[in-house]
Every structure is written in C-alpha cells, then in structure tokens.
Coordinates of C-alpha atoms and ligand atoms in Angstrom, one line a residue:
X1 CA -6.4 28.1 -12.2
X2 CA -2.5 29.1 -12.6
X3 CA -2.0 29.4 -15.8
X4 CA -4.9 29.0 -18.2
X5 CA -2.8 27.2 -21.1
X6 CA -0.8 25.0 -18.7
X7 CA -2.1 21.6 -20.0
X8 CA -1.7 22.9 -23.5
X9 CA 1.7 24.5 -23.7
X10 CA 3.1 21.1 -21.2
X11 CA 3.4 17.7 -21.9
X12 CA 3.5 15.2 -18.4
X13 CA 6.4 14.6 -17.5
X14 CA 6.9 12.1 -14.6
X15 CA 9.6 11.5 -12.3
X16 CA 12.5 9.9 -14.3
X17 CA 12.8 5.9 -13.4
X18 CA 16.4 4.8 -13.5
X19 CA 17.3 2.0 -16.2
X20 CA 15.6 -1.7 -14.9
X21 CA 18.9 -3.4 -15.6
X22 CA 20.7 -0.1 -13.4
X23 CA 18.1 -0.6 -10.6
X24 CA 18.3 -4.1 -9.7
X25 CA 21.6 -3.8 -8.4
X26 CA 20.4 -2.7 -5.1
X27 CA 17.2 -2.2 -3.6
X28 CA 17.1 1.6 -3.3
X29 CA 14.0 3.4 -4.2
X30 CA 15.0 4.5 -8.0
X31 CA 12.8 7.8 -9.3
X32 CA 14.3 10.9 -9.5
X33 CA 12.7 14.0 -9.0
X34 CA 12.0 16.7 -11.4
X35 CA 13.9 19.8 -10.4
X36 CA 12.0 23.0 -8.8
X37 CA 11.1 24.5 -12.2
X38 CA 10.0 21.9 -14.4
X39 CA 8.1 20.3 -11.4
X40 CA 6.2 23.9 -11.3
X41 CA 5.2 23.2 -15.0
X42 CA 3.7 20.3 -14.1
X43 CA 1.5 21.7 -11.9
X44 CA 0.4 24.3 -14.0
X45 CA -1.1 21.7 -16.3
X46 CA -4.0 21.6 -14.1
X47 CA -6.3 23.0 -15.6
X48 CA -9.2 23.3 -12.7
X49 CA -12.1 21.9 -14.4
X50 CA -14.5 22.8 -12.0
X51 CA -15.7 18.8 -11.7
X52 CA -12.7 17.9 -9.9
X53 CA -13.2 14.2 -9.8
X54 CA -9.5 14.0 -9.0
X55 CA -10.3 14.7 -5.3
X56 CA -13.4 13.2 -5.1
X57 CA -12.8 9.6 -3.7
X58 CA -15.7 7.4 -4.5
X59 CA -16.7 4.2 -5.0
X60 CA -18.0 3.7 -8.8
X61 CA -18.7 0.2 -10.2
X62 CA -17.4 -1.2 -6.9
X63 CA -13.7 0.0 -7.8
X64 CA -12.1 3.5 -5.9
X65 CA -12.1 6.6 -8.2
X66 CA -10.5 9.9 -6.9
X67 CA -8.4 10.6 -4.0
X68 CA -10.1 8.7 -0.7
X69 CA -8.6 11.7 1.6
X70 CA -10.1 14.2 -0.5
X71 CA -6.8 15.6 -1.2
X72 CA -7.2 19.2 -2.5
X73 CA -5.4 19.0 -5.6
X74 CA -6.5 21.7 -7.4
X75 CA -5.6 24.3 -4.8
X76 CA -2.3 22.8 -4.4
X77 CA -1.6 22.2 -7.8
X78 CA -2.1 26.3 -8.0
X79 CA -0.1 27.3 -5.2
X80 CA 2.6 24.7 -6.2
X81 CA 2.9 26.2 -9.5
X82 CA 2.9 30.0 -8.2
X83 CA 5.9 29.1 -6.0
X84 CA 3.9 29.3 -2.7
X85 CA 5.1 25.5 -2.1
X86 CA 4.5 25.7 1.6
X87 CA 1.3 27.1 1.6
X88 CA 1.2 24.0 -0.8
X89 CA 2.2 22.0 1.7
X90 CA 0.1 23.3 4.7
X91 CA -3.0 22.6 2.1
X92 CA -1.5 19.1 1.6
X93 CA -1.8 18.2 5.3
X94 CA -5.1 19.7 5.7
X95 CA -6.6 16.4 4.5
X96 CA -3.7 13.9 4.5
X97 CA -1.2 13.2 7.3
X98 CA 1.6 10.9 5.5
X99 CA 1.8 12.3 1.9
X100 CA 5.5 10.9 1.9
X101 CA 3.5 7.7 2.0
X102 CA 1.3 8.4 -0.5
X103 CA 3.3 10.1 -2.9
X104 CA 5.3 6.7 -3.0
X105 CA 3.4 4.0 -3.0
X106 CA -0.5 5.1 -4.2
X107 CA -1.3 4.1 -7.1
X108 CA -2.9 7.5 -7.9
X109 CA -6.6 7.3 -8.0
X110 CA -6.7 10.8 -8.5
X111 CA -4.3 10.8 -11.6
X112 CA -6.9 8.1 -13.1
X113 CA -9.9 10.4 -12.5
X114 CA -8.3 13.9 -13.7
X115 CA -10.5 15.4 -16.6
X116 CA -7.0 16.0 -18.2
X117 CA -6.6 12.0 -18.8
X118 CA -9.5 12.2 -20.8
X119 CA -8.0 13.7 -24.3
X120 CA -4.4 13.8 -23.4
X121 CA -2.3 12.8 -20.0
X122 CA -2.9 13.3 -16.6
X123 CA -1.5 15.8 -14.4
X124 CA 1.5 14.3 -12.6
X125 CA -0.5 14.4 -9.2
X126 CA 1.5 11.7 -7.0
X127 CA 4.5 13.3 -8.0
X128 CA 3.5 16.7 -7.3
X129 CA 2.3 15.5 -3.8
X130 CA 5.9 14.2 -3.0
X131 CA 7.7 17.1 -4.1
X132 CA 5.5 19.5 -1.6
X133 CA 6.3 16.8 1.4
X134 CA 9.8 16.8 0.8
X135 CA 10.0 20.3 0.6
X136 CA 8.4 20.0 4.2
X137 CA 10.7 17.5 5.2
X138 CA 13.9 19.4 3.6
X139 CA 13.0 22.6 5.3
X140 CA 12.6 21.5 8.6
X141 CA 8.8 22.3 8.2
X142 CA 7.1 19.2 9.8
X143 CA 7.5 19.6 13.5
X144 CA 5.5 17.5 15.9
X145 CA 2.3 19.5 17.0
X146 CA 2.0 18.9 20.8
X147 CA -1.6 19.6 22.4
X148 CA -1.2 21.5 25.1
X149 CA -4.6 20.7 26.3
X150 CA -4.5 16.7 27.4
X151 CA -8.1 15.4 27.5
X152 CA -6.7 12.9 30.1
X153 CA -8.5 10.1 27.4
X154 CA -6.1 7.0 27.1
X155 CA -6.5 5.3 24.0
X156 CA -4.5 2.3 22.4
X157 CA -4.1 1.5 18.8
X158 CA -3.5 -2.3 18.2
X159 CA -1.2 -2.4 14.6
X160 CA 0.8 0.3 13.5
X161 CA 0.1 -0.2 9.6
X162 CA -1.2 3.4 7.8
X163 CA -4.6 2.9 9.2
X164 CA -3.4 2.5 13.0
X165 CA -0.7 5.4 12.1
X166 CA -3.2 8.1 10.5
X167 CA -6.1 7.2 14.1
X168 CA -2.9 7.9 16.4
X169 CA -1.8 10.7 14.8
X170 CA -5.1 12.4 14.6
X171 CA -6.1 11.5 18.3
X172 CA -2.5 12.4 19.8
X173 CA -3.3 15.9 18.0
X174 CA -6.7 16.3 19.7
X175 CA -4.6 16.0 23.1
X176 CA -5.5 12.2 24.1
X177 CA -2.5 9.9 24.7
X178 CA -2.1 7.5 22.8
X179 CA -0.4 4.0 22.7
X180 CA 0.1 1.7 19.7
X181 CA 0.4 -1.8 19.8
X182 CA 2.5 -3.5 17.7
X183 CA 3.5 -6.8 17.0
X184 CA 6.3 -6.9 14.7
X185 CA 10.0 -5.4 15.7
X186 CA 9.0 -2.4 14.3
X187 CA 5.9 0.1 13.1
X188 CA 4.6 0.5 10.1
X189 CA 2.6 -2.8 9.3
X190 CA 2.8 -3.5 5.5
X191 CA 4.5 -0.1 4.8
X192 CA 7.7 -1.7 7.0
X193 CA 7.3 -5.7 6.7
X194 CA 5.2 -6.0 2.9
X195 CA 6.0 -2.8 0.8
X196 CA 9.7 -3.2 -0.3
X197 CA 12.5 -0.7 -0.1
X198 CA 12.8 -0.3 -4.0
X199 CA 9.0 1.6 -3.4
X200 CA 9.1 3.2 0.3
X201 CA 12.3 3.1 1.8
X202 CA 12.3 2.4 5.6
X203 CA 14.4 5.5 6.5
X204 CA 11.0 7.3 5.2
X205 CA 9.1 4.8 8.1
X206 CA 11.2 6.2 10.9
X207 CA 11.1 9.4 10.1
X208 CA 7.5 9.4 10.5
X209 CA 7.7 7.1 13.8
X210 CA 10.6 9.8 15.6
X211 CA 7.7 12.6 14.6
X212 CA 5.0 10.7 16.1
X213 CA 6.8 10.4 19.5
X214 CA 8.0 13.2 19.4
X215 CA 4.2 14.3 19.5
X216 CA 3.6 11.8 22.6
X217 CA 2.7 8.6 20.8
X218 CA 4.1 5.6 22.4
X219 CA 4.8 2.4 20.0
X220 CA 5.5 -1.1 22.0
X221 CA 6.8 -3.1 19.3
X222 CA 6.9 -7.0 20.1
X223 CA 3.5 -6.4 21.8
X224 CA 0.8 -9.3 19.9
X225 CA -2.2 -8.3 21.6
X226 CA -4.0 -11.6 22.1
X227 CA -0.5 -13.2 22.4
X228 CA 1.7 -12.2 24.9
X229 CA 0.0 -8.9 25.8
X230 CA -3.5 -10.1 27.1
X231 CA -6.8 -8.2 25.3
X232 CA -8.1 -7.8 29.0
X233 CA -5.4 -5.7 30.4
X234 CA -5.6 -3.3 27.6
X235 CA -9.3 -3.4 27.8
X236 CA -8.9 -1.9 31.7
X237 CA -6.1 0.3 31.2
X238 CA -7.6 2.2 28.2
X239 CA -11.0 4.0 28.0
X240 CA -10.9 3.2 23.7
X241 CA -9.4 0.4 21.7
X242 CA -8.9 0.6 18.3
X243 CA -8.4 -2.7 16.1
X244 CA -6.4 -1.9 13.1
X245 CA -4.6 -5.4 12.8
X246 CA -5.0 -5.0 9.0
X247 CA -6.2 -8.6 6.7
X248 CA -3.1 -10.2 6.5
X249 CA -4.5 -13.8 6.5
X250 CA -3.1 -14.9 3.3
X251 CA -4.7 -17.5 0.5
X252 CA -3.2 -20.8 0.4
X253 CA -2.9 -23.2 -2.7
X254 CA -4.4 -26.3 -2.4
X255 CA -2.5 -28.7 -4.9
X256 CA -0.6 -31.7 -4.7
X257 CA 2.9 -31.4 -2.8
X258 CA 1.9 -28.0 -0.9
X259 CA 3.9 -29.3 1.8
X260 CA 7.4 -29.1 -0.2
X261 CA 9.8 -27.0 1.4
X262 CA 10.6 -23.9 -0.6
X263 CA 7.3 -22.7 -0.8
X264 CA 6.2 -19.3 0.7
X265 CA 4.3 -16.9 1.4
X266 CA 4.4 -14.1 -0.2
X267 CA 4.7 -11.2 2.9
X268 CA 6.8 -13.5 5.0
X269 CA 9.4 -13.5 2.2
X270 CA 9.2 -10.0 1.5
X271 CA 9.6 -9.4 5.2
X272 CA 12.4 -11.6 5.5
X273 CA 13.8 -9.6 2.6
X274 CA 13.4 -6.4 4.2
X275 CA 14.6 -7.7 7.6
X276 CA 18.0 -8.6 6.2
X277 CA 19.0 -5.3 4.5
X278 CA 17.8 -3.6 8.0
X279 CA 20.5 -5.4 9.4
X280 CA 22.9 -5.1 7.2
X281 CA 22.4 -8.2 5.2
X282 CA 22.6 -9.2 1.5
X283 CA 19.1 -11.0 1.1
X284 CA 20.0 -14.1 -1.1
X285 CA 17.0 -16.2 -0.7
X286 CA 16.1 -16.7 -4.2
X287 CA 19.8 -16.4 -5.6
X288 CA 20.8 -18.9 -8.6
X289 CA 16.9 -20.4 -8.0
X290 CA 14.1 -20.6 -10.6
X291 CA 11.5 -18.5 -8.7
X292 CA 7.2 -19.1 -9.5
X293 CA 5.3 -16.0 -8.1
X294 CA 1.3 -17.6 -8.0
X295 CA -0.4 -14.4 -8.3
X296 CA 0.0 -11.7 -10.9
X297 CA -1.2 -8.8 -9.2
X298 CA 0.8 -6.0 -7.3
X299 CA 2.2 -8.1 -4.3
X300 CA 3.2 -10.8 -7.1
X301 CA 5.2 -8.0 -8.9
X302 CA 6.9 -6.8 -5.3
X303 CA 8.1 -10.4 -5.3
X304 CA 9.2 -10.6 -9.2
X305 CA 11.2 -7.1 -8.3
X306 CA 12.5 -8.9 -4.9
X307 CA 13.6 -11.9 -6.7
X308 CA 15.3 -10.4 -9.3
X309 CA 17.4 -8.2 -7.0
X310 CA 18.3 -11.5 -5.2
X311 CA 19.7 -12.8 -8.2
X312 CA 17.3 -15.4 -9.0
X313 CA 17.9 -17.6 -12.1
X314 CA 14.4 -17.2 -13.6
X315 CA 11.2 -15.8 -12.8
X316 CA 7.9 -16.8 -13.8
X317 CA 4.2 -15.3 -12.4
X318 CA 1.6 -17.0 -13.1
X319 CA -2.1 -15.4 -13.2
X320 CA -5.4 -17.2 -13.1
X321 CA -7.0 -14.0 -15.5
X322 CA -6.9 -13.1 -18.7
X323 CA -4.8 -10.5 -19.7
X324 CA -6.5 -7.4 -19.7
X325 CA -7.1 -4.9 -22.3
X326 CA -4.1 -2.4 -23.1
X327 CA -6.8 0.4 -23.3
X328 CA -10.0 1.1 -21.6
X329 CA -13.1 -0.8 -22.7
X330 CA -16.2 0.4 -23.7
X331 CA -17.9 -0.7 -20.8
X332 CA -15.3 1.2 -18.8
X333 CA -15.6 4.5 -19.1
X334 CA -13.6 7.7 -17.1
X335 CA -13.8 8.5 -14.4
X336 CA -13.8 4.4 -13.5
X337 CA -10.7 3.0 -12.5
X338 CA -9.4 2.0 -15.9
X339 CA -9.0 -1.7 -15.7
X340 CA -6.1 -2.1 -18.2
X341 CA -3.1 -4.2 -18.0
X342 CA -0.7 -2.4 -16.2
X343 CA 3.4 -3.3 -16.4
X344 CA 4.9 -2.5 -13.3
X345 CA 8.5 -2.1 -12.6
X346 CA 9.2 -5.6 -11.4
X347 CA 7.9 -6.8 -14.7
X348 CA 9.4 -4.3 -16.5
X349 CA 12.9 -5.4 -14.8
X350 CA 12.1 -9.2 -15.9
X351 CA 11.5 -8.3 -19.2
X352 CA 15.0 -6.4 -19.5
X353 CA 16.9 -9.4 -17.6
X354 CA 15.3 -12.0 -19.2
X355 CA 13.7 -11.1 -22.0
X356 CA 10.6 -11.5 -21.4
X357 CA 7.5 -10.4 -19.7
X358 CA 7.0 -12.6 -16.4
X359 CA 3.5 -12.8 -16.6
X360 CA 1.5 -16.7 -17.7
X361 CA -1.5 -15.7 -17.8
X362 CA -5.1 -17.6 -17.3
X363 CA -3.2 -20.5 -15.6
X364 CA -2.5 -22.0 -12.3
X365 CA -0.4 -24.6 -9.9
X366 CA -1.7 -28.2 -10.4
X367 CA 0.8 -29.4 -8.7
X368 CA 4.0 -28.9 -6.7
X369 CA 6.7 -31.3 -7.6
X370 CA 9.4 -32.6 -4.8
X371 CA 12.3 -34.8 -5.0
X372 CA 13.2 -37.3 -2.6
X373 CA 14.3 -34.8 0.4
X374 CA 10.8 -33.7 0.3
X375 CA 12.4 -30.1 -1.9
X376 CA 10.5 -28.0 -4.2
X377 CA 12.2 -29.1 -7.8
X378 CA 9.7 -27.9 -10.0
X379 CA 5.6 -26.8 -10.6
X380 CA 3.3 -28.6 -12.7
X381 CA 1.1 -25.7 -14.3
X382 CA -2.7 -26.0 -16.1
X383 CA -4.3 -23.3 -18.7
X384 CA -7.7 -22.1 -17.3
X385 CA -11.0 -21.6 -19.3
X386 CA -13.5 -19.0 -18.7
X387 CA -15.5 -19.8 -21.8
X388 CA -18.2 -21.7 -20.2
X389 CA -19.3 -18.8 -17.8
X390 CA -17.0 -20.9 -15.1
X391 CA -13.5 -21.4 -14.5
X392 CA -12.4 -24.7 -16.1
X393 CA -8.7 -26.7 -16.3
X394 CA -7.5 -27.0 -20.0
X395 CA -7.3 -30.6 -20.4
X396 CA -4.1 -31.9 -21.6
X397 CA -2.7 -28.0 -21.1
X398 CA -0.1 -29.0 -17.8
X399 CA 3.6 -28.1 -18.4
X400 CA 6.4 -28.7 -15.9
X401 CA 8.5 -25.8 -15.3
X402 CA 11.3 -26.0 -12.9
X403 CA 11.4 -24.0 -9.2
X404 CA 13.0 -23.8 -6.2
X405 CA 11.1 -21.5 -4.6
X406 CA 7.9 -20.6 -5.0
X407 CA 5.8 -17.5 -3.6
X408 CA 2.1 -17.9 -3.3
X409 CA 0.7 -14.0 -3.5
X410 CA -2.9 -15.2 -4.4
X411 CA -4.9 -12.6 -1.8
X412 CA -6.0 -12.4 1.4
X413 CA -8.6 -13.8 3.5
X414 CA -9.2 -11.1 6.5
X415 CA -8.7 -10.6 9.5
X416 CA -6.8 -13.1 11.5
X417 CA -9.8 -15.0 14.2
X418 CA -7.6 -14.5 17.2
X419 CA -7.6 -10.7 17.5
X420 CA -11.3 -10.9 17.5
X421 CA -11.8 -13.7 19.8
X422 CA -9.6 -12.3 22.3
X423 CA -12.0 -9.0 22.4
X424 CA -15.0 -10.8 21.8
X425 CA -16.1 -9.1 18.7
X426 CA -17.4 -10.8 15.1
X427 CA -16.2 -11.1 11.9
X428 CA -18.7 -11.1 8.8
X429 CA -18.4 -13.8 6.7
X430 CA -15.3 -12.8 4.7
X431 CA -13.4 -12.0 7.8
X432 CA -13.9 -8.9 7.9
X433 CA -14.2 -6.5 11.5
X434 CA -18.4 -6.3 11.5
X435 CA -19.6 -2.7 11.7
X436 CA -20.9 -0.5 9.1
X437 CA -19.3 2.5 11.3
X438 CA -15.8 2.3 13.1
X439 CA -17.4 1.4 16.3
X440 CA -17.7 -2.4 17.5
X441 CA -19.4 -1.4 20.4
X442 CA -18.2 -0.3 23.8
X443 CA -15.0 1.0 24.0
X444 CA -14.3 -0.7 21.1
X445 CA -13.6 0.6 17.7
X446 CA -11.7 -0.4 14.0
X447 CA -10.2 0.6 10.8
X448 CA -8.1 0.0 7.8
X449 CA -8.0 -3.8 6.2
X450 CA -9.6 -5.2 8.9
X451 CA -12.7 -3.2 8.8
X452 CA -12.9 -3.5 4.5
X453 CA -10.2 -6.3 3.4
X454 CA -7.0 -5.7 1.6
X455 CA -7.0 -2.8 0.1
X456 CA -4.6 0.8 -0.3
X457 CA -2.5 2.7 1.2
X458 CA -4.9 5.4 1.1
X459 CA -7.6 3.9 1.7
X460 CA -6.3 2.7 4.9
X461 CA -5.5 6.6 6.0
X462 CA -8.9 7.9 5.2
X463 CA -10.2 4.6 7.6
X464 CA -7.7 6.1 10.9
X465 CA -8.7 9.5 10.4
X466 CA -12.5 8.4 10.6
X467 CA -11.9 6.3 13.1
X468 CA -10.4 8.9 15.0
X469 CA -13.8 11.0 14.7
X470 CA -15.4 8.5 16.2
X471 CA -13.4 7.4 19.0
X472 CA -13.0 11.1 19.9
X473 CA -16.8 11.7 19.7
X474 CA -17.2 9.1 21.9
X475 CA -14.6 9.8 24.5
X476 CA -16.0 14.0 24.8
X477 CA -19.2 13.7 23.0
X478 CA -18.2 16.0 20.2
X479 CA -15.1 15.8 17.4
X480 CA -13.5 19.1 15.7
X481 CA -11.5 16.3 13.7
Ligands
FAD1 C1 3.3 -6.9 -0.5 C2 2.2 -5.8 -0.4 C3 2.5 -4.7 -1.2 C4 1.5 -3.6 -1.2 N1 1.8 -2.5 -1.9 C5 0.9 -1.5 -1.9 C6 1.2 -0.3 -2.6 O1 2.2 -0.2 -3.3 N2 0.3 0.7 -2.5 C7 -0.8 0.6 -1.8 O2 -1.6 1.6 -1.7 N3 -1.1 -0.5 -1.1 C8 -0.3 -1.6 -1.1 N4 -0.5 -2.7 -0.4 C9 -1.8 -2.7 0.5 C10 -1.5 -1.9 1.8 O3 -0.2 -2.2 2.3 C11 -2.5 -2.2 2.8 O4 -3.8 -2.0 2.3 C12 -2.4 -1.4 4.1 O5 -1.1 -1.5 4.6 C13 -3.4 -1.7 5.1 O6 -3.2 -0.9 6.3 P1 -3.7 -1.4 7.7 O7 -3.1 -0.4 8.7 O8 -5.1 -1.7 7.7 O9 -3.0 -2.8 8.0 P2 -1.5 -3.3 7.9 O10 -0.6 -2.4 7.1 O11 -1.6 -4.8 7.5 O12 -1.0 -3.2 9.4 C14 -1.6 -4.0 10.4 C15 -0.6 -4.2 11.6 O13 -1.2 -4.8 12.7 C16 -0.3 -5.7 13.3 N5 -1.0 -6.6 14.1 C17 -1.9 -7.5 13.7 N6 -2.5 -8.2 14.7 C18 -1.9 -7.7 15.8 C19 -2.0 -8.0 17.2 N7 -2.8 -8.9 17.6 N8 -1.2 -7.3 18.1 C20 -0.4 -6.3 17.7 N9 -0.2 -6.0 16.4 C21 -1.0 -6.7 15.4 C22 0.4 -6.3 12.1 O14 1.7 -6.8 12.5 C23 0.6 -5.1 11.2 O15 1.8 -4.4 11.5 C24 0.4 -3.8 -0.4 C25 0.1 -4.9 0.3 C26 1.0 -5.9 0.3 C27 0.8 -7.2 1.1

C-alpha cells in the first residue's frame, strides 16, 4: 500500500472535462490531465484491499466486472504514487499492450469493482493508466521490441480493430511475421472508423500503427479478404489465420418509409465523419437538420456528440428502455456492474445546447415520414409498455417530430456471413465465430466481436492476446505468451 491514509486524506479527482458548450466547437478530445503531483495523490488513494476485484475481470450476472486484461492496478497504483512512474509503466504493459487505448475509451470496469466505490469514490484508475502511457510515450519509452529470433511462422490477421491489433502484436513479439488484413483505408477497426475523435484521437491510432511496423507488422489496408483479396490465397501463403473481422452487421428498423433517404447507419456516419476531418474537412452532414439517434446507448451518444459538433438544429435519441435507476438497486449489488443511468458527454453537451436531456425513453420509430422526393421530413414515434411481462405499443401514444436525418444505432447482429463462407467456417446462431476456444480448426483461428458479439475495447484486447496463445501453441507446440 503507498500510503496507508491515501483514500482518507484524498478526495477523486478526475481529469478536468472542458465546458460542453467550449467542446463542441471542434472535435478534439477535451480532458485535461491532472499535473504530476496531484495525479500521485490519486494513486495513493488505493488503498490495497487485499480482494482486489478491480483487476479481476470476470463475468458476474452475465455483465464484465474488473479489468478483462487483469491489469495490475494495485502494484501500479503504488509505484505510481512513489514516483517510480516507469517501473509503473513497465508493470502496465506486463498485461496490457495499448493502455493509450484503454485509458481513453474503457469504460473502467475496474473503477466499478474498486472496494473504494463501495463507501466513498473510486480510485481514478483509467486516468491513472493514461498518465503512466503517456509518460511512456513522452519519454521516448515505448520503442518497438524486435525478436531477434524469427520462428519463420507466417501468420495473417484479417481486421485490424483492438482484437486483430493486441494478436499481431503479441505474435510479432514471439518472432513470427505477421500480416494484417485490412479492409478499410486505414487500421484500427472501430477505434479509427466508429470511436470519434472527441474520445480517441486518430493521431493516438498511428502512433500505435508506426510502432507496430516498426516491429515488422505489415498492414495492407484496402485488402477485404473475401472481396478482392481471395480467402484461398491467404489460406496457402500463411501457416495460421486469424479472423478478427469484429460484429459490425448492424440492426435495421423495420417501419414504414425505411427506404427515405436521410436515414443512416449509425458507423457509416460516424465514419464518414471521421473521414472528413482526416482530410481536412468540415463534417457538415447533420448541419441546420433535426437529427433522431434510434438507440440510446453509447454508439447513440457518439452520434448525439457528432451531431451536435455538426451544427445540427435538434437532437433527439430515442430508447426502447426505461430509464434506469440513478443508483444501484438492491438486486445489484458491488462488485456487479452497476446498471445505473449513465449521462455521457454527448448528452451532457445536448442538455447545455438545448436544454435538455436528449434522451425519450421507452419509445420507438413507428414510422418514417417522406415528402414527395422520397426525403426524410419527419419520424412518427410510439411509447412502449413493459407492464404485461412483453413489450407492447402505447395505443394512441404516436407523436410526429420532425427529422432530416436519422441514425439507427439499435445494435449489432454479428459477424458479417461472407468472411465465414469464404473460409468455410460456421457461425452460431447469433452470428457469432463458433468455438468455445480461439481455434476454428486447422489453421484457422478467431478473436474479438466476432468470436463474442459487440462488446469493449478491452475486452477485445484480452481476446488477441489469447488468441495469440493459441495460434503460437499451435504453430511450435508450446507458448511463453
Ligand atoms: C460507435 C462505436 C463506439 C464505441 N465506443 C466504445 C468505447 O467507447 N469503449 C469501448 O470499450 N468500446 C466501444 N465500442 C465497441 C468496440 O469498439 C468494439 O467492441 C471493438 O472495436 C471490437 O474490436 P474487434 O477488433 O473485435 O473488431 P472491430 O474493431 O470491429 O474491427 C474489425 C475490423 O475488421 C475489418 N474487417 C472485417 N471484415 C474484413 C474482411 N473481410 N477483410 C478485411 N478486413 C475486414 C473491419 O473493417 C474492421 O476494421 C464502440 C463501438 C461502436 C460501434
């Protein structure tokens, strides 16, 4: 433990936001960190419980609790807050290999599960984590780590989201060379094209990517295996093939007037959006428009932040739930993920802009309403019931509100069928790569969102990095990793 009153003497403190109506002006990422000694203090509120749920990643009521890398928290926490921030560091990267992902965009599973958040406030964990990589980064401390040993192993990666990312890096490090696949223009999978800038900035993305080949990893971007790069060429060139194509097979709305034009999906917008300031571009897609997110969890709010920065004229997000409860409910004890409702900074920005929170909740699209051009002019909208044990329409409950443009962020579906027909593999029934391991048989192996549906950042990492076990184990027949 660092210091034995830590927790009681300091209050959490997490990085400072800036102001919603300051941030939407751009779409920089917008927390500042805590300077060297006050971030110290933070670490010292650890107070090393000895039942360190925090870095225990399990699955409890169905739902994640703890950190899914098995981050060692508790020993960095201590050397953080003694000033030994690269001993800190080389701890960090014992278990995780892209904390300057994690620190950004997790949604701390270990700050929900720390024994401190019990009685009082968590430790600040995330932000911790993402002062000790950017101390790294800062200091020149990540260098590539180049194997001189090569096992003479080939092995390609097809997608290049975290879970494709954290199996190349670990294999590349065991000495095999590696390849990645990729189909967009650039690497990164939802990290680049879903996440947007305001969370993870893309400069944060390349960095990563010049490390990575600097370490031997080759990406070939515009490469869509099963497209225009044929699934039986890589299958002879390669002696393993991972699949980590991610779930990004999105869930339609099924209403009246689906086919108007201004309605999207919600990734391909978000990409679009990202696309455009890569090159320079003011994104202006939902400008002077009356913008409907369908969906009201965490991709919806990316979209509510997005549209705002566009300059939209109004947002709404609608939500089939209820709202849930501000605090945790009795049946939801700690260390469970506390299912509360969460305000996230895309709400909070529509709430300063407009007034309001964004958020309708328990109701959905009955119908999409065009005018004469076959343009989106407005959404018919029904309340939902739950009351009867079933989801039932509120009869008599439809209001019209008026929209332009309309982004459906209701889920995902799996894995798309094509990348699994072209290797011959199966997907379970909800689309999902169909192995209880990593390995599909063969040569042929998977991870991330493919292998367990939309899910985390995190959770995504710890997938590559088992993969990676077992790929190597099968390759030499035994796995240090
Ligand atoms: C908008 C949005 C915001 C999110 N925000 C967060 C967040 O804040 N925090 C968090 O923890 N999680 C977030 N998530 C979830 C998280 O991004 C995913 O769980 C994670 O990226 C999954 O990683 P993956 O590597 O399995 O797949 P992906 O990141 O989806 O990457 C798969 C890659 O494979 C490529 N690919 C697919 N098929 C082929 C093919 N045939 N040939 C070549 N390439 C192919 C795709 O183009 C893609 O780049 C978000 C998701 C979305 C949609």
């Amino acid at each position: 433990m660092g210091k034995p009153t830590g927790f009681m003497e300091y209050d959490r403190q997490e990085n400072k936001a800036e102001e919603p109506l300051k941030r939407i002006k751009d779409f920089k990422e917008f927390h500042y960190s805590l300077d060297e000694g006050e971030r110290r203090k933070q670490a010292a509120r650890c107070m090393n419980c000895g039942v360190p749920f925090c870095q225990n990643g399990q699955l409890i009521g169905g739902m994640m609790s703890g950190c899914p890398l098995n981050n060692l928290i508790p020993e960095w926490g201590e050397l953080l807050y003694r000033g030994g921030t690269e001993l800190a560091l080389e701890r960090l990267l014992m278990t995780n290999p892209f904390p300057e992902f994690t620190s950004r965009v997790c949604p701390a599973l270990c700050e929900k599960a720390c024994i401190c958040g019990v009685n009082d406030s968590p430790v600040t964990v995330r932000d911790n984590e993402r002062m000790i990589i950017e101390y790294g980064f800062e200091k020149g401390l990540m260098q590539p780590t180049v194997q001189q040993h090569r096992t003479g192993k080939r092995i390609a990666v097809i997608g290049s989201g975290p879970a494709g990312l954290s199996a190349a890096e670990m294999l590349s490090k065991r000495g095999h060379d590696v390849t990645v696949f990729e189909r967009e223009d650039a690497p990164g999978g939802l990290l680049m094209y879903g996440i947007p800038n305001m969370k993870l900035e893309k400069e944060v993305i390349k960095r990563r990517i010049a490390l990575m080949e600097a370490q031997g990893v080759e990406f070939c971007t515009n490469s869509n295996v099963g497209g225009n790069v044929k699934a039986s060429d890589i299958d002879k060139e390669f002696d393993a093939v991972i699949l980590a194509c991610g779930a990004g097979k999105a869930r339609d709305i099924k209403a009246d007037g689906r086919d108007a034009l201004g309605i999207r999906f919600a990734v391909d917008y978000l990409k679009d959006c990202t696309k455009a300031l890569m090159s320079g571009n003011k994104p202006l897609e939902a400008k002077d428009r009356n913008v409907v997110v369908i969906g009201g969890g965490d991709t919806g709010n990316d979209c509510v932040g997005t549209a705002i920065r566009q300059g939209c004229k109004s947002v709404t997000q609608l939500e089939m739930m209820p709202k849930l409860p501000d605090e945790r409910a009795a049946d939801n004890p700690y260390p469970e993920w506390p299912k509360v409702c969460k305000t996230d900074y895309g709400q909070e920005e529509a709430a300063a802009l407009f007034g309001h929170d964004p958020r309708v909740y328990q109701t959905t699209v009955k119908e999409f309403i065009k005018n004469e051009k076959g343009e989106l002019t407005a959404i018919k909208t029904v309340a939902l019931d739950f009351s009867k044990g079933k989801m039932t329409q509120v009869e008599g409950s439809e209001k019209t509100i008026p929209c332009e443009l309309a982004l459906i962020a209701a889920g995902f579906l799996g894995c798309e069928e094509y990348i699994a027909e072209a290797f011959g593999v199966k997907l379970t029934e909800r689309n999902r790569l169909d192995t209880k391991s990593h390995h599909l048989g063969g040569k042929l192996f998977c991870a991330g969102d493919a292998h367990i549906g939309q899910s985390l950042v995190v959770r995504a990492i710890r997938e590559g990095i088992d993969c990676a076990r077992e790929t190597d184990e099968y390759l030499l027949g035994y796995t240090p990793l």
